[in-house]
PDB file of C-alpha atoms in Angstrom:
ATOM      1  CA  MET A   1       0.026   0.219   0.063  1.00 57.00           C
ATOM      2  CA  THR A   2       1.383   3.469  -0.839  1.00 68.00           C
ATOM      3  CA  ALA A   3       1.868   6.102   1.805  1.00 60.00           C
ATOM      4  CA  ARG A   4      -0.925   8.151   0.221  1.00 71.00           C
ATOM      5  CA  ASN A   5      -3.715   5.369   0.449  1.00 71.00           C
ATOM      6  CA  THR A   6      -2.369   4.411   4.059  1.00 74.00           C
ATOM      7  CA  GLU A   7      -2.943   8.252   5.420  1.00 80.00           C
ATOM      8  CA  HIS A   8      -6.597   8.121   3.423  1.00 76.00           C
ATOM      9  CA  CYS A   9      -7.395   4.844   5.017  1.00 76.00           C
ATOM     10  CA  GLU A  10      -6.024   6.148   8.745  1.00 80.00           C
ATOM     11  CA  GLU A  11      -8.204   9.111   7.913  1.00 82.00           C
ATOM     12  CA  LEU A  12     -11.217   7.222   7.247  1.00 77.00           C
ATOM     13  CA  LEU A  13     -11.007   5.311   9.670  1.00 73.00           C
ATOM     14  CA  GLU A  14     -10.540   8.167  12.661  1.00 80.00           C
ATOM     15  CA  ALA A  15     -13.375  10.079  10.550  1.00 73.00           C
ATOM     16  CA  GLY A  16     -15.735   6.732  11.228  1.00 70.00           C
ATOM     17  CA  GLY A  17     -14.722   6.933  15.087  1.00 82.00           C
ATOM     18  CA  GLY A  18     -11.689   4.587  15.074  1.00 87.00           C
ATOM     19  CA  ALA A  19     -11.058   1.183  16.168  1.00 92.00           C
ATOM     20  CA  LEU A  20     -11.499  -1.111  18.913  1.00 94.00           C
ATOM     21  CA  SER A  21      -8.694  -4.024  20.090  1.00 95.00           C
ATOM     22  CA  ALA A  22     -10.475  -7.454  20.830  1.00 96.00           C
ATOM     23  CA  ASP A  23     -10.679  -6.835  24.307  1.00 96.00           C
ATOM     24  CA  GLU A  24     -12.631  -3.998  24.144  1.00 95.00           C
ATOM     25  CA  VAL A  25     -14.708  -5.696  21.653  1.00 95.00           C
ATOM     26  CA  GLY A  26     -15.305  -8.044  24.108  1.00 96.00           C
ATOM     27  CA  ALA A  27     -16.495  -5.773  26.831  1.00 94.00           C
ATOM     28  CA  LEU A  28     -18.636  -3.725  24.535  1.00 93.00           C
ATOM     29  CA  LEU A  29     -20.468  -7.123  23.628  1.00 94.00           C
ATOM     30  CA  GLY A  30     -20.144  -8.851  27.074  1.00 94.00           C
ATOM     31  CA  ILE A  31     -18.369 -11.878  25.800  1.00 95.00           C
ATOM     32  CA  SER A  32     -15.538 -13.019  25.463  1.00 97.00           C
ATOM     33  CA  ARG A  33     -12.217 -12.647  23.463  1.00 95.00           C
ATOM     34  CA  GLN A  34     -12.127 -15.252  21.855  1.00 96.00           C
ATOM     35  CA  ALA A  35     -15.600 -15.457  21.196  1.00 97.00           C
ATOM     36  CA  VAL A  36     -15.245 -11.996  19.147  1.00 97.00           C
ATOM     37  CA  ASP A  37     -11.994 -14.084  17.340  1.00 96.00           C
ATOM     38  CA  GLN A  38     -14.765 -16.921  16.699  1.00 97.00           C
ATOM     39  CA  ARG A  39     -17.019 -14.077  15.356  1.00 95.00           C
ATOM     40  CA  ARG A  40     -14.015 -12.511  12.996  1.00 96.00           C
ATOM     41  CA  ASN A  41     -13.547 -15.965  11.617  1.00 96.00           C
ATOM     42  CA  ALA A  42     -17.391 -16.317  10.314  1.00 95.00           C
ATOM     43  CA  HIS A  43     -17.316 -13.193   9.006  1.00 92.00           C
ATOM     44  CA  SER A  44     -19.574 -11.380  11.830  1.00 93.00           C
ATOM     45  CA  LEU A  45     -17.499  -8.855  12.812  1.00 95.00           C
ATOM     46  CA  LEU A  46     -15.450  -6.573  10.300  1.00 92.00           C
ATOM     47  CA  ALA A  47     -11.998  -6.638  11.368  1.00 93.00           C
ATOM     48  CA  PHE A  48      -8.425  -5.840   9.984  1.00 91.00           C
ATOM     49  CA  ARG A  49      -4.810  -6.712  11.068  1.00 90.00           C
ATOM     50  CA  ASP A  50      -2.547  -3.157  12.367  1.00 86.00           C
ATOM     51  CA  GLY A  51       0.850  -5.150  12.927  1.00 86.00           C
ATOM     52  CA  GLY A  52       0.395  -8.082  14.588  1.00 89.00           C
ATOM     53  CA  ALA A  53      -3.242  -7.623  16.322  1.00 92.00           C
ATOM     54  CA  TRP A  54      -6.864  -7.485  14.851  1.00 95.00           C
ATOM     55  CA  ARG A  55      -8.578  -4.643  15.111  1.00 94.00           C
ATOM     56  CA  TYR A  56     -12.340  -3.794  14.637  1.00 94.00           C
ATOM     57  CA  PRO A  57     -14.185  -0.450  13.263  1.00 93.00           C
ATOM     58  CA  SER A  58     -15.793   1.460  15.561  1.00 90.00           C
ATOM     59  CA  CYS A  59     -18.262   2.405  13.346  1.00 89.00           C
ATOM     60  CA  GLN A  60     -19.535  -0.996  13.296  1.00 92.00           C
ATOM     61  CA  PHE A  61     -20.807  -1.158  16.808  1.00 91.00           C
ATOM     62  CA  ASP A  62     -24.152   0.061  18.586  1.00 87.00           C
ATOM     63  CA  ALA A  63     -23.032   1.201  22.061  1.00 77.00           C
ATOM     64  CA  LEU A  64     -25.947   1.570  23.566  1.00 78.00           C
ATOM     65  CA  LYS A  65     -27.348  -1.503  22.564  1.00 80.00           C
ATOM     66  CA  HIS A  66     -24.117  -3.473  23.495  1.00 79.00           C
ATOM     67  CA  GLY A  67     -24.675  -4.896  20.092  1.00 87.00           C
ATOM     68  CA  VAL A  68     -23.363  -4.914  16.015  1.00 88.00           C
ATOM     69  CA  VAL A  69     -25.310  -2.647  13.949  1.00 87.00           C
ATOM     70  CA  VAL A  70     -27.977  -4.344  12.060  1.00 82.00           C
ATOM     71  CA  GLY A  71     -26.849  -5.798   8.948  1.00 77.00           C
ATOM     72  CA  ILE A  72     -23.029  -6.170   9.151  1.00 72.00           C
ATOM     73  CA  PRO A  73     -23.053  -9.843  10.092  1.00 70.00           C
TER      74      PRO A  73
END
């Protein structure tokens, strides 16, 4: 990925509210980190690699309902 593309991706991610770690997603959804991994592997959570860790765009979560936005899974 070029530096320009990387910068654009970072801008979009920031505009969407940033990203959460697997532990943060687990706390938000009330599930274990392992359950978060299972949902990622089942393609019911959007995630990307950031170095050695998975990150989850926060725009896919409804914090008030402690769930995933309808239509993501």
